[in-house]
């Protein structure tokens, strides 16, 4: 065997195996990843981090999840129990309760593998003293009134000038405002360099002003981190010039600016962006005279720049090497830095000083020149990544060689000796996909570049994947991650969201630092949206570091529409669609149809038709469901424009089509329009919609069909059926715009029916109420509705149901004057229903309020309460107390009637006769005229009382006085029997009198009149 053959064969076998796995089993690999990703929660639960903070007016607890969750909160003896509807373990690593007075401890009480339940031990467990809400993936709990009482003091910033004269510094956001990207003034590509000064050779030594490091006193600033992340490898240089920190990237297609994080981020201004010939630069103004050390980490896809007040860099910079040529005393030198892994030299015009810096970008943060230097011909700036050179002569030459960076000039540098220095210049021929020039004109801040990511479309996808993956074996983690992201972009551009998700997850496994970075998160959010995982997609797209990219509003609105949150979708959708219509057709047909519907739901017909017109041009290339969607939305646009016949033509065709979804949807729209126009009756419309109820199941469309059907049944006075169908429809789409609209319709219809519809019977009204009482409004409207329902029940003599409804009001819903008024009404209803004990309890409640009312109305109500109480005491057999209570009143018809009734019921015939006499006098009868039936009953009842009391004299007087007028009434025969002299009475006449006694309820008239007065 030839030496080295065996290792070469092993390497070849390894490469073939790697290529086989990636080229032939790509989709199997993605499937396994997605499968493992799906079962992973069953093996290892997410960790939920809890942290605490004390603010001026409250103490806050924050539970950080990695996804959106739902939860509930309940008070217990120890404090509060926070129950999440997902499995996780609680992490208290970042929790410090030493300064938190409101909370004594926090712990998880749920079992392993169960949904997380957290016990918060606190004395504050009343709902009025705490609040809770969700912000994205975080659940926040605030204890109100438990703060420090003072605003947190801002971090001090040392300065050589008085503090009050220092201009305010804006906080550097993780993603800059759009105006930073759009309005940053472009730097001229070429600025004339300052000529080098004439220098006497004798004044130069071998160091020539070397190593002039500035170490001025600086303010104390806490550590901060700047993250620079891209989804394609990028070379970088980071250096300081005065108080400016520069970050220069060797790509022109940079869409994601650096992100600054740290405890004093407010003292830093925004990043400024500058476009270069072959790259992009960002400048950060550091606080004046800040003593900060700058350290670089990472490389390729993810870079970190650490700003720290102390020396934290353990790596060593590339040390300067001085090389000399013989034959010259002054010139002939070359400066060399062994900075390797360089990518290119970029020209950076400094907008403040006016010169042009030469910046060397590198692939890894370990390569940098370090501290600053000063020479006659050039200077080297304080560099933490790569290298930055300040030329002082046009003749300066900077070259990238295999082992580092050479700086010289044709006649050599003036560092000690002269000589010719052979120039070697590396010219790069690498074509960069970022040097694109076909971007559509738009004011939108974009992040995707689908045209360049398509790479030939689906036809070339397999070959592109083979080419990319075939070289993966020889690459490091950065290279493999970059290739996987490139494949994810191809799949995303070709509407293969699920495949893109798998590739992005694999890239994150190769390079975990990608997680949470801007472009990676945007790619993943869009991939989840295309894959139909809308809630997860929205969680990614709504992250704070993505908010400045308005292109993502297309995707946010698209996702919200699929979640049937049309209101938020309408608020989110951009006004500018110039970027969307230039998407590949594979994406436009998905996003375009949905966003056109969002526009139509907002009444924006022009925008919707603009999107649809672009898709109509590609009609022949679209799938049948997309074409059906176009025709449906064209019909809706026509309807909104008033062209009903065109809408009817399009929708009628769809009702006979093969697409189930749009057949049902068009049928609903056509039926609704025809019923509104009077082309079909309510019964015909109900028949149509009943046929559609089972044509499409399982989403908002089914809910819409049932909602329209429920409305039709309500209009047809089939209330129970209508409300039942509407309730089912609301349950089909909880938390959506459709669900909220249906719930609002049910509530409005329920209130209107029971309050304002005079045709609904009391029995039907109470049946609807008891079946759908959850629709009862809160507060005053609900109370009025319930009381109105109770009066309908009283009118129908359904006294037990009426009292049950009002008793619940008195016990749980009312207070103050309303409680007193309804309790008084409830007492009267209990008396009408022969339930005196319950009446007394209700009257006690009413009296507790009206005893405090010293007004005329209050005194009138107190009188009513006493009258009703007297009747209740009488019914309870407490006649003496009842009459004693009546004796506190001056005589009047109500008092007389009640006294007569109580005496009658107790068999006190003399007292009854006297009270009835007073009632007859109250009538002021004209015996020359006919009397009413009620007046005849009064005369007859007094005659009965006199008869039973044995007062024959007064009975004879009554016969004499009222005989003539009673002979003309319906009671003439009975009056004759009752007033006959004793000697003429027989046994049967006594039975007649007993029957009259049992049939008389004098007080019933008082209650009836009281009922009518109170109800009114």
CSV table of C-alpha atoms in Angstrom, one decimal, residues 176-568:
chain,number,residue,atom,x,y,z
A,176,UNK,CA,-33.3,51.6,14.1
A,177,UNK,CA,-36.2,53.7,13.0
A,178,UNK,CA,-37.0,53.7,9.3
A,179,UNK,CA,-35.8,57.2,8.9
A,180,UNK,CA,-32.3,56.0,9.9
A,181,UNK,CA,-32.2,53.5,7.0
A,182,UNK,CA,-33.9,55.8,4.5
A,183,UNK,CA,-32.6,59.2,5.2
A,184,UNK,CA,-29.0,58.7,6.3
A,185,UNK,CA,-26.9,61.0,4.1
A,186,UNK,CA,-24.8,59.0,1.6
A,187,UNK,CA,-21.1,59.6,2.0
A,188,UNK,CA,-19.2,60.6,-1.2
A,189,UNK,CA,-17.3,57.6,-2.7
A,190,UNK,CA,-14.1,59.6,-3.0
A,191,UNK,CA,-12.8,62.3,-0.8
A,192,UNK,CA,-9.6,64.0,-1.5
A,193,UNK,CA,-7.0,62.9,1.1
A,194,UNK,CA,-4.8,65.5,2.9
A,195,UNK,CA,-1.3,65.6,1.5
A,196,UNK,CA,1.5,64.4,3.7
A,197,UNK,CA,3.5,67.1,5.4
A,198,UNK,CA,7.2,67.7,4.5
A,199,UNK,CA,9.3,66.1,7.1
A,200,UNK,CA,13.0,66.4,7.8
A,201,UNK,CA,14.5,63.0,7.6
A,202,UNK,CA,16.8,63.7,10.5
A,203,UNK,CA,13.8,64.3,12.8
A,204,UNK,CA,12.5,60.8,12.1
A,205,UNK,CA,13.5,57.8,14.2
A,206,UNK,CA,12.7,54.2,13.7
A,207,UNK,CA,9.5,54.4,15.7
A,208,UNK,CA,8.3,57.6,13.9
A,209,UNK,CA,5.5,58.7,16.3
A,210,UNK,CA,4.6,55.1,16.9
A,211,UNK,CA,2.1,53.7,19.5
A,212,UNK,CA,0.5,56.9,20.5
A,213,UNK,CA,-2.4,55.5,22.6
A,214,UNK,CA,-5.0,57.8,24.0
A,215,UNK,CA,-6.1,56.9,27.5
A,216,UNK,CA,-8.1,59.8,28.8
A,217,UNK,CA,-10.3,59.6,31.9
A,218,UNK,CA,-13.7,58.3,31.0
A,219,UNK,CA,-17.1,57.8,32.6
A,220,UNK,CA,-18.1,54.5,34.2
A,221,UNK,CA,-20.4,52.6,32.0
A,222,UNK,CA,-21.7,49.1,32.5
A,223,UNK,CA,-21.0,46.3,29.9
A,224,UNK,CA,-23.2,46.4,26.8
A,225,UNK,CA,-23.3,44.0,23.8
A,226,UNK,CA,-23.8,44.8,20.1
A,227,UNK,CA,-25.0,41.9,18.0
A,228,UNK,CA,-24.5,41.8,14.2
A,229,UNK,CA,-26.3,38.9,12.6
A,230,UNK,CA,-27.0,38.0,9.0
A,231,UNK,CA,-28.2,34.8,7.3
A,232,UNK,CA,-25.3,34.9,4.9
A,233,UNK,CA,-21.7,35.0,6.1
A,234,UNK,CA,-20.3,38.5,6.3
A,235,UNK,CA,-16.8,39.9,6.9
A,236,UNK,CA,-16.5,42.7,9.5
A,237,UNK,CA,-14.2,45.3,10.9
A,238,UNK,CA,-14.8,47.2,14.1
A,239,UNK,CA,-12.7,50.2,15.2
A,240,UNK,CA,-12.8,53.4,17.2
A,241,UNK,CA,-12.1,56.9,16.0
A,242,UNK,CA,-12.4,59.4,18.8
A,243,UNK,CA,-15.8,58.9,20.3
A,244,UNK,CA,-17.1,57.1,17.2
A,245,UNK,CA,-17.4,53.3,17.1
A,246,UNK,CA,-17.4,52.1,13.5
A,247,UNK,CA,-18.7,48.7,12.2
A,248,UNK,CA,-17.9,48.0,8.6
A,249,UNK,CA,-19.5,45.0,6.8
A,250,UNK,CA,-18.2,43.7,3.5
A,251,UNK,CA,-21.7,43.3,1.9
A,252,UNK,CA,-24.0,45.9,0.4
A,253,UNK,CA,-27.2,43.9,0.9
A,254,UNK,CA,-27.3,44.3,4.7
A,255,UNK,CA,-30.9,44.7,5.8
A,256,UNK,CA,-30.6,44.1,9.6
A,257,UNK,CA,-28.6,46.8,11.5
A,258,UNK,CA,-26.7,46.0,14.7
A,259,UNK,CA,-28.6,45.6,17.9
A,260,UNK,CA,-27.5,47.2,21.2
A,261,UNK,CA,-28.4,45.6,24.5
A,262,UNK,CA,-27.4,46.6,28.0
A,263,UNK,CA,-28.5,48.3,31.2
A,264,UNK,CA,-27.7,51.8,30.1
A,265,UNK,CA,-28.7,51.6,26.5
A,266,UNK,CA,-30.6,55.0,26.8
A,267,UNK,CA,-27.3,56.9,26.9
A,268,UNK,CA,-26.4,55.6,23.4
A,269,UNK,CA,-27.8,57.3,20.3
A,270,UNK,CA,-29.1,55.4,17.3
A,271,UNK,CA,-26.8,53.7,14.8
A,272,UNK,CA,-26.1,55.7,11.6
A,273,UNK,CA,-25.9,53.7,8.4
A,274,UNK,CA,-23.6,54.6,5.4
A,275,UNK,CA,-23.6,52.8,2.1
A,276,UNK,CA,-20.2,52.0,0.6
A,277,UNK,CA,-19.1,50.8,-2.8
A,278,UNK,CA,-18.7,47.2,-1.7
A,279,UNK,CA,-20.1,47.2,1.8
A,280,UNK,CA,-22.1,48.8,4.5
A,281,UNK,CA,-21.0,50.8,7.5
A,282,UNK,CA,-22.6,51.7,10.8
A,283,UNK,CA,-21.5,54.3,13.3
A,284,UNK,CA,-22.3,54.5,17.0
A,285,UNK,CA,-21.5,57.7,18.9
A,286,UNK,CA,-20.2,56.7,22.2
A,287,UNK,CA,-20.8,58.8,25.3
A,288,UNK,CA,-18.2,61.6,25.3
A,289,UNK,CA,-14.8,60.6,26.7
A,290,UNK,CA,-16.3,57.2,27.7
A,291,UNK,CA,-13.5,54.8,28.9
A,292,UNK,CA,-14.7,51.7,27.2
A,293,UNK,CA,-12.9,48.6,26.1
A,294,UNK,CA,-14.1,47.0,22.8
A,295,UNK,CA,-13.9,43.3,22.3
A,296,UNK,CA,-15.0,41.2,19.3
A,297,UNK,CA,-16.5,37.7,19.3
A,298,UNK,CA,-17.8,35.3,16.7
A,299,UNK,CA,-17.7,35.6,13.0
A,300,UNK,CA,-19.5,34.6,9.8
A,301,UNK,CA,-23.2,34.7,10.6
A,302,UNK,CA,-23.2,36.0,14.1
A,303,UNK,CA,-20.9,38.7,15.6
A,304,UNK,CA,-20.8,40.2,19.0
A,305,UNK,CA,-19.1,43.4,20.0
A,306,UNK,CA,-18.7,43.8,23.7
A,307,UNK,CA,-18.4,47.3,25.3
A,308,UNK,CA,-16.9,47.0,28.8
A,309,UNK,CA,-15.2,49.4,31.2
A,310,UNK,CA,-12.6,46.8,32.0
A,311,UNK,CA,-10.2,44.7,29.9
A,312,UNK,CA,-12.0,41.5,29.1
A,313,UNK,CA,-10.2,40.4,25.9
A,314,UNK,CA,-8.0,37.4,26.4
A,315,UNK,CA,-7.1,37.1,22.7
A,316,UNK,CA,-3.9,38.6,21.3
A,317,UNK,CA,-3.9,41.2,18.5
A,318,UNK,CA,-1.7,40.7,15.4
A,319,UNK,CA,1.6,42.4,16.3
A,320,UNK,CA,3.2,44.9,14.0
A,321,UNK,CA,6.3,43.7,12.1
A,322,UNK,CA,8.7,46.2,10.5
A,323,UNK,CA,10.5,45.1,7.4
A,324,UNK,CA,13.3,47.0,5.9
A,325,UNK,CA,15.1,47.1,2.5
A,326,UNK,CA,18.8,47.9,2.4
A,327,UNK,CA,20.2,51.0,0.5
A,328,UNK,CA,18.0,53.7,2.1
A,329,UNK,CA,18.3,55.4,5.4
A,330,UNK,CA,14.9,57.2,5.5
A,331,UNK,CA,12.5,55.2,3.4
A,332,UNK,CA,12.3,51.7,2.2
A,333,UNK,CA,10.3,50.2,5.0
A,334,UNK,CA,7.1,48.1,5.0
A,335,UNK,CA,4.7,47.7,7.9
A,336,UNK,CA,3.1,44.2,8.2
A,337,UNK,CA,0.3,42.9,10.4
A,338,UNK,CA,-0.3,39.1,10.4
A,339,UNK,CA,-4.1,39.7,10.3
A,340,UNK,CA,-5.4,36.6,8.5
A,341,UNK,CA,-8.8,35.4,7.2
A,342,UNK,CA,-9.3,38.8,5.5
A,343,UNK,CA,-12.0,39.3,2.9
A,344,UNK,CA,-11.5,42.7,1.3
A,345,UNK,CA,-10.4,46.3,1.7
A,346,UNK,CA,-13.2,48.8,1.8
A,347,UNK,CA,-13.1,52.6,1.4
A,348,UNK,CA,-14.9,54.5,4.2
A,349,UNK,CA,-15.2,58.3,3.9
A,350,UNK,CA,-15.5,59.8,7.3
A,351,UNK,CA,-18.3,62.4,7.1
A,352,UNK,CA,-16.9,64.5,10.0
A,353,UNK,CA,-13.2,64.6,9.2
A,354,UNK,CA,-13.5,64.4,5.4
A,355,UNK,CA,-10.7,61.8,4.7
A,356,UNK,CA,-11.1,58.2,3.4
A,357,UNK,CA,-10.2,55.3,5.6
A,358,UNK,CA,-9.1,52.0,4.3
A,359,UNK,CA,-10.8,49.3,6.2
A,360,UNK,CA,-9.8,45.6,6.2
A,361,UNK,CA,-12.7,43.2,7.0
A,362,UNK,CA,-12.1,39.7,8.4
A,363,UNK,CA,-14.0,36.5,8.8
A,364,UNK,CA,-13.3,35.9,12.5
A,365,UNK,CA,-13.1,38.2,15.5
A,366,UNK,CA,-9.8,36.7,16.6
A,367,UNK,CA,-8.1,38.6,13.7
A,368,UNK,CA,-7.5,42.3,14.6
A,369,UNK,CA,-4.7,44.8,14.7
A,370,UNK,CA,-5.4,46.1,18.3
A,371,UNK,CA,-4.0,49.4,19.6
A,372,UNK,CA,-3.6,52.5,17.5
A,373,UNK,CA,-0.3,53.6,15.8
A,374,UNK,CA,0.9,56.8,14.1
A,375,UNK,CA,3.4,57.0,11.3
A,376,UNK,CA,4.4,59.7,8.9
A,377,UNK,CA,2.6,58.2,6.0
A,378,UNK,CA,-0.4,56.7,7.7
A,379,UNK,CA,-2.1,55.9,11.0
A,380,UNK,CA,-3.7,52.7,12.3
A,381,UNK,CA,-6.9,53.2,14.4
A,382,UNK,CA,-7.8,51.3,17.5
A,383,UNK,CA,-9.3,48.1,16.0
A,384,UNK,CA,-11.1,45.3,17.8
A,385,UNK,CA,-12.0,43.3,14.7
A,386,UNK,CA,-10.1,43.6,11.4
A,387,UNK,CA,-8.1,46.7,10.8
A,388,UNK,CA,-8.6,50.4,9.9
A,389,UNK,CA,-5.9,52.5,8.2
A,390,UNK,CA,-5.9,56.3,8.0
A,391,UNK,CA,-3.8,57.3,4.8
A,392,UNK,CA,-1.8,60.5,4.9
A,393,UNK,CA,-0.6,60.3,1.4
A,394,UNK,CA,-2.1,59.3,-1.9
A,395,UNK,CA,0.9,57.0,-2.6
A,396,UNK,CA,0.1,54.7,0.3
A,397,UNK,CA,-0.5,51.1,-0.8
A,398,UNK,CA,-2.4,48.6,1.3
A,399,UNK,CA,-2.2,44.9,0.2
A,400,UNK,CA,-3.8,41.7,1.4
A,401,UNK,CA,-1.3,38.9,1.3
A,402,UNK,CA,-1.6,35.3,2.2
A,403,UNK,CA,-0.1,35.8,5.7
A,404,UNK,CA,-1.6,39.2,6.6
A,405,UNK,CA,-1.8,42.9,5.6
A,406,UNK,CA,1.1,44.9,4.1
A,407,UNK,CA,1.3,48.7,4.2
A,408,UNK,CA,3.9,50.5,2.1
A,409,UNK,CA,4.4,53.1,-0.7
A,410,UNK,CA,6.4,52.9,-4.0
A,411,UNK,CA,9.5,54.3,-2.4
A,412,UNK,CA,8.9,52.6,0.9
A,413,UNK,CA,7.7,53.9,4.2
A,414,UNK,CA,9.7,56.4,6.3
A,415,UNK,CA,10.2,54.1,9.2
A,416,UNK,CA,14.0,53.6,9.0
A,417,UNK,CA,15.6,52.4,5.7
A,418,UNK,CA,14.5,52.9,2.1
A,419,UNK,CA,14.2,50.5,-0.8
A,420,UNK,CA,11.8,49.3,-3.3
A,421,UNK,CA,9.1,47.2,-1.9
A,422,UNK,CA,7.6,44.8,-4.5
A,423,UNK,CA,3.8,45.4,-4.6
A,424,UNK,CA,1.5,42.4,-4.5
A,425,UNK,CA,-2.2,43.0,-4.8
A,426,UNK,CA,-4.9,40.4,-4.4
A,427,UNK,CA,-7.8,40.9,-6.8
A,428,UNK,CA,-11.0,39.1,-5.8
A,429,UNK,CA,-13.3,37.5,-8.3
A,430,UNK,CA,-15.9,36.3,-6.0
A,431,UNK,CA,-19.4,37.2,-7.2
A,432,UNK,CA,-21.7,38.4,-4.4
A,433,UNK,CA,-25.4,37.8,-4.6
A,434,UNK,CA,-25.9,40.9,-2.5
A,435,UNK,CA,-24.8,43.3,-5.3
A,436,UNK,CA,-28.3,43.3,-6.7
A,437,UNK,CA,-29.8,46.1,-8.7
A,438,UNK,CA,-33.3,45.0,-9.4
A,439,UNK,CA,-35.1,46.1,-6.3
A,440,UNK,CA,-38.5,47.6,-6.8
A,441,UNK,CA,-38.9,51.3,-5.9
A,442,UNK,CA,-40.7,51.5,-2.6
A,443,UNK,CA,-40.4,53.4,0.7
A,444,UNK,CA,-40.9,50.2,2.6
A,445,UNK,CA,-38.2,48.8,4.9
A,446,UNK,CA,-37.8,45.3,3.4
A,447,UNK,CA,-36.1,42.3,4.7
A,448,UNK,CA,-36.7,39.5,2.1
A,449,UNK,CA,-35.2,39.2,-1.4
A,450,UNK,CA,-37.3,36.4,-2.9
A,451,UNK,CA,-36.3,37.1,-6.5
A,452,UNK,CA,-32.6,36.2,-5.8
A,453,UNK,CA,-33.6,33.4,-3.5
A,454,UNK,CA,-35.8,31.6,-6.0
A,455,UNK,CA,-32.7,30.0,-7.8
A,456,UNK,CA,-34.6,28.7,-10.7
A,457,UNK,CA,-37.8,27.7,-8.9
A,458,UNK,CA,-39.1,24.3,-8.0
A,459,UNK,CA,-37.7,22.7,-11.2
A,460,UNK,CA,-34.1,23.5,-10.1
A,461,UNK,CA,-34.7,22.9,-6.3
A,462,UNK,CA,-33.4,19.4,-6.1
A,463,UNK,CA,-30.3,20.2,-8.1
A,464,UNK,CA,-29.6,23.3,-6.0
A,465,UNK,CA,-30.0,21.3,-2.8
A,466,UNK,CA,-27.5,18.7,-4.2
A,467,UNK,CA,-25.0,21.3,-5.1
A,468,UNK,CA,-25.2,23.1,-1.7
A,469,UNK,CA,-25.1,19.9,0.4
A,470,UNK,CA,-22.4,18.2,-1.5
A,471,UNK,CA,-19.8,20.6,-0.2
A,472,UNK,CA,-21.1,20.6,3.4
A,473,UNK,CA,-18.7,17.9,4.7
A,474,UNK,CA,-15.6,20.2,4.4
A,475,UNK,CA,-17.2,23.2,6.1
A,476,UNK,CA,-17.2,24.4,9.7
A,477,UNK,CA,-20.4,25.2,11.6
A,478,UNK,CA,-20.7,28.7,10.1
A,479,UNK,CA,-20.4,27.3,6.6
A,480,UNK,CA,-22.9,24.5,7.2
A,481,UNK,CA,-25.4,26.9,8.9
A,482,UNK,CA,-25.1,29.3,6.0
A,483,UNK,CA,-25.8,26.6,3.5
A,484,UNK,CA,-28.8,25.4,5.4
A,485,UNK,CA,-30.2,28.9,5.6
A,486,UNK,CA,-29.6,29.3,1.8
A,487,UNK,CA,-31.7,26.2,1.2
A,488,UNK,CA,-34.4,27.4,3.6
A,489,UNK,CA,-34.6,30.7,1.6
A,490,UNK,CA,-35.0,28.6,-1.6
A,491,UNK,CA,-37.8,26.6,-0.1
A,492,UNK,CA,-39.5,29.6,1.4
A,493,UNK,CA,-39.4,31.4,-1.9
A,494,UNK,CA,-41.1,28.4,-3.6
A,495,UNK,CA,-43.9,28.1,-1.0
A,496,UNK,CA,-42.4,25.2,0.9
A,497,UNK,CA,-42.8,26.5,4.4
A,498,UNK,CA,-42.6,23.1,6.2
A,499,UNK,CA,-39.3,22.3,4.5
A,500,UNK,CA,-37.9,25.7,5.3
A,501,UNK,CA,-38.8,25.3,9.0
A,502,UNK,CA,-36.9,22.0,9.2
A,503,UNK,CA,-33.8,23.5,7.5
A,504,UNK,CA,-33.8,26.6,9.7
A,505,UNK,CA,-34.0,24.4,12.8
A,506,UNK,CA,-31.0,22.4,11.5
A,507,UNK,CA,-29.1,25.6,11.0
A,508,UNK,CA,-29.9,26.7,14.5
A,509,UNK,CA,-28.5,23.4,15.8
A,510,UNK,CA,-25.3,24.0,13.9
A,511,UNK,CA,-25.0,27.6,15.2
A,512,UNK,CA,-27.2,28.3,18.2
A,513,UNK,CA,-26.3,32.0,18.2
A,514,UNK,CA,-28.8,32.4,15.2
A,515,UNK,CA,-31.8,32.0,17.5
A,516,UNK,CA,-33.5,35.3,18.2
A,517,UNK,CA,-31.5,37.2,15.5
A,518,UNK,CA,-33.5,39.5,13.3
A,519,UNK,CA,-33.3,37.9,9.8
A,520,UNK,CA,-33.4,34.3,11.1
A,521,UNK,CA,-36.6,35.1,13.1
A,522,UNK,CA,-38.2,36.8,10.1
A,523,UNK,CA,-37.4,33.8,7.9
A,524,UNK,CA,-38.8,31.4,10.5
A,525,UNK,CA,-42.0,33.5,11.0
A,526,UNK,CA,-42.7,33.6,7.3
A,527,UNK,CA,-42.0,29.8,7.0
A,528,UNK,CA,-44.4,29.1,9.9
A,529,UNK,CA,-47.1,31.2,8.2
A,530,UNK,CA,-46.8,29.3,4.9
A,531,UNK,CA,-46.9,26.0,6.8
A,532,UNK,CA,-50.2,27.0,8.4
A,533,UNK,CA,-48.8,27.3,11.9
A,534,UNK,CA,-50.3,30.7,12.3
A,535,UNK,CA,-50.1,31.3,16.1
A,536,UNK,CA,-46.4,30.3,16.2
A,537,UNK,CA,-45.8,32.5,13.1
A,538,UNK,CA,-47.4,35.5,14.7
A,539,UNK,CA,-45.3,35.0,17.8
A,540,UNK,CA,-42.1,35.3,15.7
A,541,UNK,CA,-43.3,38.1,13.5
A,542,UNK,CA,-44.4,40.2,16.5
A,543,UNK,CA,-41.0,40.2,18.2
A,544,UNK,CA,-39.9,43.7,19.1
A,545,UNK,CA,-36.7,43.6,17.0
A,546,UNK,CA,-38.7,43.0,13.8
A,547,UNK,CA,-41.2,45.9,14.2
A,548,UNK,CA,-39.4,48.4,12.0
A,549,UNK,CA,-39.6,46.1,8.9
A,550,UNK,CA,-42.9,47.1,7.3
A,551,UNK,CA,-42.6,44.4,4.7
A,552,UNK,CA,-43.4,42.0,7.5
A,553,UNK,CA,-46.8,43.7,7.9
A,554,UNK,CA,-47.9,41.7,4.8
A,555,UNK,CA,-47.1,38.5,6.7
A,556,UNK,CA,-48.6,39.7,10.0
A,557,UNK,CA,-51.9,40.7,8.3
A,558,UNK,CA,-51.9,37.4,6.4
A,559,UNK,CA,-51.4,35.4,9.6
A,560,UNK,CA,-54.0,37.4,11.5
A,561,UNK,CA,-56.6,36.9,8.7
A,562,UNK,CA,-56.1,33.1,8.9
A,563,UNK,CA,-56.6,33.4,12.7
A,564,UNK,CA,-59.9,35.2,11.8
A,565,UNK,CA,-58.8,38.3,13.6
A,566,UNK,CA,-59.9,40.6,10.8
A,567,UNK,CA,-59.9,43.7,12.9
A,568,UNK,CA,-56.2,43.5,13.7
